[in-house]
């Protein structure tokens, strides 16, 4: 939301640009911090909005979180947020997920995803688990996200409360941290210097692109705007600032995608 579509409405220039890339056999991946949607639901929405049914990759923060837990041999956890999607993705990797309201035994991790609800009793329960040695993991730490043309509070409003009360920091899977992006690149069989990362949020998309060493492109019209850009040091600014992705078409050359041939200035 904010890059490919705005609420239920497609951003037509983005859809056109995606289809342009797909038809040139350029590898396309969609990376999202959402923890409450299955990839199949996202794929269905993309194709309903006009993205052609050509091979592309989708990575949600829930998928990446489940992969991280599998890689780190975490066998048990409890989950808060993610509208059951997060818990289901974790279960797919053979990890035991206990209901947070009924959990009275030690779990290796407490996993936090996006939710519109959070209660004092849940905070207390999570704090007890952390005190007993459970690792704190979060799908993302977005302060805001674009939705239907508005910016709404993201996962940070819950996670910040937990971190503050427990004087600890979560391991954050999604943007701006690099884990979800690198996991997607692994699936795409690409390296950071072979891709461009396009996003609407300086604090997540652009910071992550710079952390992993990829070309960064800020699409205006979503979370971040030109006033936000003006506050940045030159080294933190996006490589490209654009209001219509179709303007990038002329830089895409047939069978020639080496970094040195991309001139964005």
PDB file of N, CA and C in Angstrom, residues 17 29 31 175 181 185 190-202 204-219 235-242 245 248 251-252 257-265:
ATOM      1  N   UNK A  17       4.587  -0.469 -14.871  1.00  0.00           N
ATOM      2  CA  UNK A  17       6.039  -0.666 -14.771  1.00  0.00           C
ATOM      3  C   UNK A  17       6.372  -2.102 -14.378  1.00  0.00           C
ATOM      4  N   UNK A  29      10.483  -8.980  -7.158  1.00  0.00           N
ATOM      5  CA  UNK A  29      10.083  -9.476  -5.850  1.00  0.00           C
ATOM      6  C   UNK A  29       9.282  -8.427  -5.100  1.00  0.00           C
ATOM      7  N   UNK A  31       8.355  -7.279  -1.321  1.00  0.00           N
ATOM      8  CA  UNK A  31       8.766  -7.431   0.074  1.00  0.00           C
ATOM      9  C   UNK A  31       7.885  -6.543   0.936  1.00  0.00           C
ATOM     10  N   UNK A 175      11.811  -4.907   7.386  1.00  0.00           N
ATOM     11  CA  UNK A 175      12.444  -3.622   7.106  1.00  0.00           C
ATOM     12  C   UNK A 175      12.323  -2.679   8.299  1.00  0.00           C
ATOM     13  N   UNK A 181      14.741  -9.052   3.677  1.00  0.00           N
ATOM     14  CA  UNK A 181      15.229  -8.738   2.329  1.00  0.00           C
ATOM     15  C   UNK A 181      16.227  -9.783   1.848  1.00  0.00           C
ATOM     16  N   UNK A 185      16.021 -12.331  -1.305  1.00  0.00           N
ATOM     17  CA  UNK A 185      17.066 -12.401  -2.328  1.00  0.00           C
ATOM     18  C   UNK A 185      17.561 -13.830  -2.508  1.00  0.00           C
ATOM     19  N   UNK A 190      19.454 -13.797  -6.149  1.00  0.00           N
ATOM     20  CA  UNK A 190      20.045 -12.511  -6.516  1.00  0.00           C
ATOM     21  C   UNK A 190      20.913 -12.023  -5.359  1.00  0.00           C
ATOM     22  N   UNK A 191      21.802 -11.085  -5.655  1.00  0.00           N
ATOM     23  CA  UNK A 191      22.609 -10.446  -4.619  1.00  0.00           C
ATOM     24  C   UNK A 191      22.216  -8.974  -4.529  1.00  0.00           C
ATOM     25  N   UNK A 192      22.514  -8.315  -3.388  1.00  0.00           N
ATOM     26  CA  UNK A 192      22.062  -6.929  -3.195  1.00  0.00           C
ATOM     27  C   UNK A 192      22.505  -5.961  -4.283  1.00  0.00           C
ATOM     28  N   UNK A 193      23.684  -6.174  -4.867  1.00  0.00           N
ATOM     29  CA  UNK A 193      24.156  -5.222  -5.881  1.00  0.00           C
ATOM     30  C   UNK A 193      23.531  -5.456  -7.254  1.00  0.00           C
ATOM     31  N   UNK A 194      22.625  -6.436  -7.349  1.00  0.00           N
ATOM     32  CA  UNK A 194      21.949  -6.711  -8.615  1.00  0.00           C
ATOM     33  C   UNK A 194      20.524  -6.162  -8.648  1.00  0.00           C
ATOM     34  N   UNK A 195      20.103  -5.527  -7.572  1.00  0.00           N
ATOM     35  CA  UNK A 195      18.691  -5.134  -7.487  1.00  0.00           C
ATOM     36  C   UNK A 195      18.519  -3.654  -7.167  1.00  0.00           C
ATOM     37  N   UNK A 196      17.334  -3.167  -7.457  1.00  0.00           N
ATOM     38  CA  UNK A 196      16.883  -1.863  -6.986  1.00  0.00           C
ATOM     39  C   UNK A 196      15.733  -2.101  -6.013  1.00  0.00           C
ATOM     40  N   UNK A 197      15.758  -1.404  -4.891  1.00  0.00           N
ATOM     41  CA  UNK A 197      14.666  -1.481  -3.925  1.00  0.00           C
ATOM     42  C   UNK A 197      13.826  -0.216  -4.037  1.00  0.00           C
ATOM     43  N   UNK A 198      12.539  -0.404  -4.313  1.00  0.00           N
ATOM     44  CA  UNK A 198      11.602   0.702  -4.471  1.00  0.00           C
ATOM     45  C   UNK A 198      10.638   0.686  -3.295  1.00  0.00           C
ATOM     46  N   UNK A 199      10.451   1.814  -2.649  1.00  0.00           N
ATOM     47  CA  UNK A 199       9.521   1.884  -1.527  1.00  0.00           C
ATOM     48  C   UNK A 199       9.019   3.292  -1.313  1.00  0.00           C
ATOM     49  N   UNK A 200       8.052   3.422  -0.387  1.00  0.00           N
ATOM     50  CA  UNK A 200       7.464   4.729  -0.112  1.00  0.00           C
ATOM     51  C   UNK A 200       7.822   5.246   1.272  1.00  0.00           C
ATOM     52  N   UNK A 201       8.676   4.493   1.992  1.00  0.00           N
ATOM     53  CA  UNK A 201       8.968   4.817   3.390  1.00  0.00           C
ATOM     54  C   UNK A 201      10.482   4.921   3.590  1.00  0.00           C
ATOM     55  N   UNK A 202      10.942   6.128   3.886  1.00  0.00           N
ATOM     56  CA  UNK A 202      12.383   6.332   4.080  1.00  0.00           C
ATOM     57  C   UNK A 202      12.898   5.492   5.240  1.00  0.00           C
ATOM     58  N   UNK A 204      11.956   2.707   6.542  1.00  0.00           N
ATOM     59  CA  UNK A 204      12.026   1.255   6.388  1.00  0.00           C
ATOM     60  C   UNK A 204      12.680   0.870   5.067  1.00  0.00           C
ATOM     61  N   UNK A 205      12.079   1.237   3.954  1.00  0.00           N
ATOM     62  CA  UNK A 205      12.553   0.804   2.636  1.00  0.00           C
ATOM     63  C   UNK A 205      13.943   1.346   2.304  1.00  0.00           C
ATOM     64  N   UNK A 206      14.121   2.643   2.444  1.00  0.00           N
ATOM     65  CA  UNK A 206      15.370   3.268   2.008  1.00  0.00           C
ATOM     66  C   UNK A 206      16.517   2.928   2.963  1.00  0.00           C
ATOM     67  N   UNK A 207      16.243   2.955   4.262  1.00  0.00           N
ATOM     68  CA  UNK A 207      17.281   2.581   5.233  1.00  0.00           C
ATOM     69  C   UNK A 207      17.731   1.147   4.991  1.00  0.00           C
ATOM     70  N   UNK A 208      16.799   0.246   4.734  1.00  0.00           N
ATOM     71  CA  UNK A 208      17.164  -1.152   4.488  1.00  0.00           C
ATOM     72  C   UNK A 208      17.996  -1.287   3.217  1.00  0.00           C
ATOM     73  N   UNK A 209      17.604  -0.592   2.159  1.00  0.00           N
ATOM     74  CA  UNK A 209      18.356  -0.667   0.907  1.00  0.00           C
ATOM     75  C   UNK A 209      19.808  -0.250   1.120  1.00  0.00           C
ATOM     76  N   UNK A 210      20.004   0.808   1.897  1.00  0.00           N
ATOM     77  CA  UNK A 210      21.364   1.280   2.150  1.00  0.00           C
ATOM     78  C   UNK A 210      22.127   0.290   3.035  1.00  0.00           C
ATOM     79  N   UNK A 211      21.454  -0.354   3.962  1.00  0.00           N
ATOM     80  CA  UNK A 211      22.118  -1.325   4.832  1.00  0.00           C
ATOM     81  C   UNK A 211      22.656  -2.516   4.052  1.00  0.00           C
ATOM     82  N   UNK A 212      21.901  -2.964   3.037  1.00  0.00           N
ATOM     83  CA  UNK A 212      22.352  -4.148   2.307  1.00  0.00           C
ATOM     84  C   UNK A 212      23.134  -3.794   1.045  1.00  0.00           C
ATOM     85  N   UNK A 213      23.221  -2.504   0.722  1.00  0.00           N
ATOM     86  CA  UNK A 213      24.040  -2.088  -0.417  1.00  0.00           C
ATOM     87  C   UNK A 213      23.348  -2.145  -1.754  1.00  0.00           C
ATOM     88  N   UNK A 214      22.029  -1.885  -1.777  1.00  0.00           N
ATOM     89  CA  UNK A 214      21.271  -1.879  -3.026  1.00  0.00           C
ATOM     90  C   UNK A 214      20.942  -0.453  -3.446  1.00  0.00           C
ATOM     91  N   UNK A 215      20.672  -0.270  -4.730  1.00  0.00           N
ATOM     92  CA  UNK A 215      20.164   1.012  -5.205  1.00  0.00           C
ATOM     93  C   UNK A 215      18.800   1.255  -4.572  1.00  0.00           C
ATOM     94  N   UNK A 216      18.571   2.480  -4.108  1.00  0.00           N
ATOM     95  CA  UNK A 216      17.315   2.792  -3.421  1.00  0.00           C
ATOM     96  C   UNK A 216      16.508   3.808  -4.221  1.00  0.00           C
ATOM     97  N   UNK A 217      15.207   3.568  -4.282  1.00  0.00           N
ATOM     98  CA  UNK A 217      14.304   4.453  -5.019  1.00  0.00           C
ATOM     99  C   UNK A 217      13.095   4.760  -4.145  1.00  0.00           C
ATOM    100  N   UNK A 218      12.875   6.029  -3.856  1.00  0.00           N
ATOM    101  CA  UNK A 218      11.709   6.453  -3.083  1.00  0.00           C
ATOM    102  C   UNK A 218      10.606   6.884  -4.030  1.00  0.00           C
ATOM    103  N   UNK A 219       9.460   6.212  -3.932  1.00  0.00           N
ATOM    104  CA  UNK A 219       8.288   6.607  -4.702  1.00  0.00           C
ATOM    105  C   UNK A 219       7.442   7.538  -3.841  1.00  0.00           C
ATOM    106  N   UNK A 235      24.061  11.519   2.559  1.00  0.00           N
ATOM    107  CA  UNK A 235      24.383  10.088   2.490  1.00  0.00           C
ATOM    108  C   UNK A 235      23.172   9.201   2.785  1.00  0.00           C
ATOM    109  N   UNK A 236      22.148   9.774   3.427  1.00  0.00           N
ATOM    110  CA  UNK A 236      20.955   9.002   3.792  1.00  0.00           C
ATOM    111  C   UNK A 236      19.826   9.141   2.775  1.00  0.00           C
ATOM    112  N   UNK A 237      19.994  10.031   1.812  1.00  0.00           N
ATOM    113  CA  UNK A 237      18.927  10.271   0.856  1.00  0.00           C
ATOM    114  C   UNK A 237      18.826   9.126  -0.155  1.00  0.00           C
ATOM    115  N   UNK A 238      17.633   8.875  -0.662  1.00  0.00           N
ATOM    116  CA  UNK A 238      17.478   7.838  -1.685  1.00  0.00           C
ATOM    117  C   UNK A 238      18.310   8.152  -2.920  1.00  0.00           C
ATOM    118  N   UNK A 239      18.762   7.104  -3.614  1.00  0.00           N
ATOM    119  CA  UNK A 239      19.493   7.323  -4.865  1.00  0.00           C
ATOM    120  C   UNK A 239      18.587   7.931  -5.913  1.00  0.00           C
ATOM    121  N   UNK A 240      17.314   7.549  -5.875  1.00  0.00           N
ATOM    122  CA  UNK A 240      16.334   8.031  -6.846  1.00  0.00           C
ATOM    123  C   UNK A 240      15.099   8.495  -6.086  1.00  0.00           C
ATOM    124  N   UNK A 241      14.551   9.636  -6.472  1.00  0.00           N
ATOM    125  CA  UNK A 241      13.283  10.128  -5.922  1.00  0.00           C
ATOM    126  C   UNK A 241      12.373  10.347  -7.113  1.00  0.00           C
ATOM    127  N   UNK A 242      11.210   9.723  -7.105  1.00  0.00           N
ATOM    128  CA  UNK A 242      10.388   9.710  -8.316  1.00  0.00           C
ATOM    129  C   UNK A 242       8.913   9.707  -7.947  1.00  0.00           C
ATOM    130  N   UNK A 245       6.796   5.514 -11.526  1.00  0.00           N
ATOM    131  CA  UNK A 245       7.822   4.516 -11.837  1.00  0.00           C
ATOM    132  C   UNK A 245       8.008   4.299 -13.333  1.00  0.00           C
ATOM    133  N   UNK A 248      11.147   5.305 -15.121  1.00  0.00           N
ATOM    134  CA  UNK A 248      12.365   4.483 -15.095  1.00  0.00           C
ATOM    135  C   UNK A 248      12.488   3.590 -16.321  1.00  0.00           C
ATOM    136  N   UNK A 251      15.523   3.615 -18.660  1.00  0.00           N
ATOM    137  CA  UNK A 251      16.825   3.182 -18.151  1.00  0.00           C
ATOM    138  C   UNK A 251      16.998   1.667 -18.205  1.00  0.00           C
ATOM    139  N   UNK A 252      15.938   0.963 -18.562  1.00  0.00           N
ATOM    140  CA  UNK A 252      15.999  -0.489 -18.632  1.00  0.00           C
ATOM    141  C   UNK A 252      16.385  -0.873 -20.054  1.00  0.00           C
ATOM    142  N   UNK A 257      21.820  -5.347 -17.900  1.00  0.00           N
ATOM    143  CA  UNK A 257      21.360  -4.805 -16.626  1.00  0.00           C
ATOM    144  C   UNK A 257      22.498  -4.585 -15.638  1.00  0.00           C
ATOM    145  N   UNK A 258      23.739  -4.509 -16.146  1.00  0.00           N
ATOM    146  CA  UNK A 258      24.857  -4.271 -15.240  1.00  0.00           C
ATOM    147  C   UNK A 258      24.707  -2.911 -14.570  1.00  0.00           C
ATOM    148  N   UNK A 259      25.161  -2.831 -13.317  1.00  0.00           N
ATOM    149  CA  UNK A 259      24.971  -1.605 -12.535  1.00  0.00           C
ATOM    150  C   UNK A 259      25.537  -0.376 -13.249  1.00  0.00           C
ATOM    151  N   UNK A 260      26.678  -0.538 -13.927  1.00  0.00           N
ATOM    152  CA  UNK A 260      27.325   0.588 -14.553  1.00  0.00           C
ATOM    153  C   UNK A 260      26.491   1.211 -15.681  1.00  0.00           C
ATOM    154  N   UNK A 261      25.515   0.463 -16.204  1.00  0.00           N
ATOM    155  CA  UNK A 261      24.694   0.961 -17.286  1.00  0.00           C
ATOM    156  C   UNK A 261      23.430   1.671 -16.814  1.00  0.00           C
ATOM    157  N   UNK A 262      23.234   1.710 -15.490  1.00  0.00           N
ATOM    158  CA  UNK A 262      22.056   2.391 -14.959  1.00  0.00           C
ATOM    159  C   UNK A 262      22.453   3.805 -14.581  1.00  0.00           C
ATOM    160  N   UNK A 263      21.857   4.783 -15.233  1.00  0.00           N
ATOM    161  CA  UNK A 263      22.159   6.177 -14.948  1.00  0.00           C
ATOM    162  C   UNK A 263      20.875   6.880 -14.531  1.00  0.00           C
ATOM    163  N   UNK A 264      20.786   7.178 -13.233  1.00  0.00           N
ATOM    164  CA  UNK A 264      19.521   7.685 -12.702  1.00  0.00           C
ATOM    165  C   UNK A 264      19.524   9.198 -12.516  1.00  0.00           C
ATOM    166  N   UNK A 265      20.658   9.831 -12.707  1.00  0.00           N
ATOM    167  CA  UNK A 265      20.747  11.247 -12.382  1.00  0.00           C
ATOM    168  C   UNK A 265      20.322  12.118 -13.560  1.00  0.00           C
TER     169      UNK A 265
END
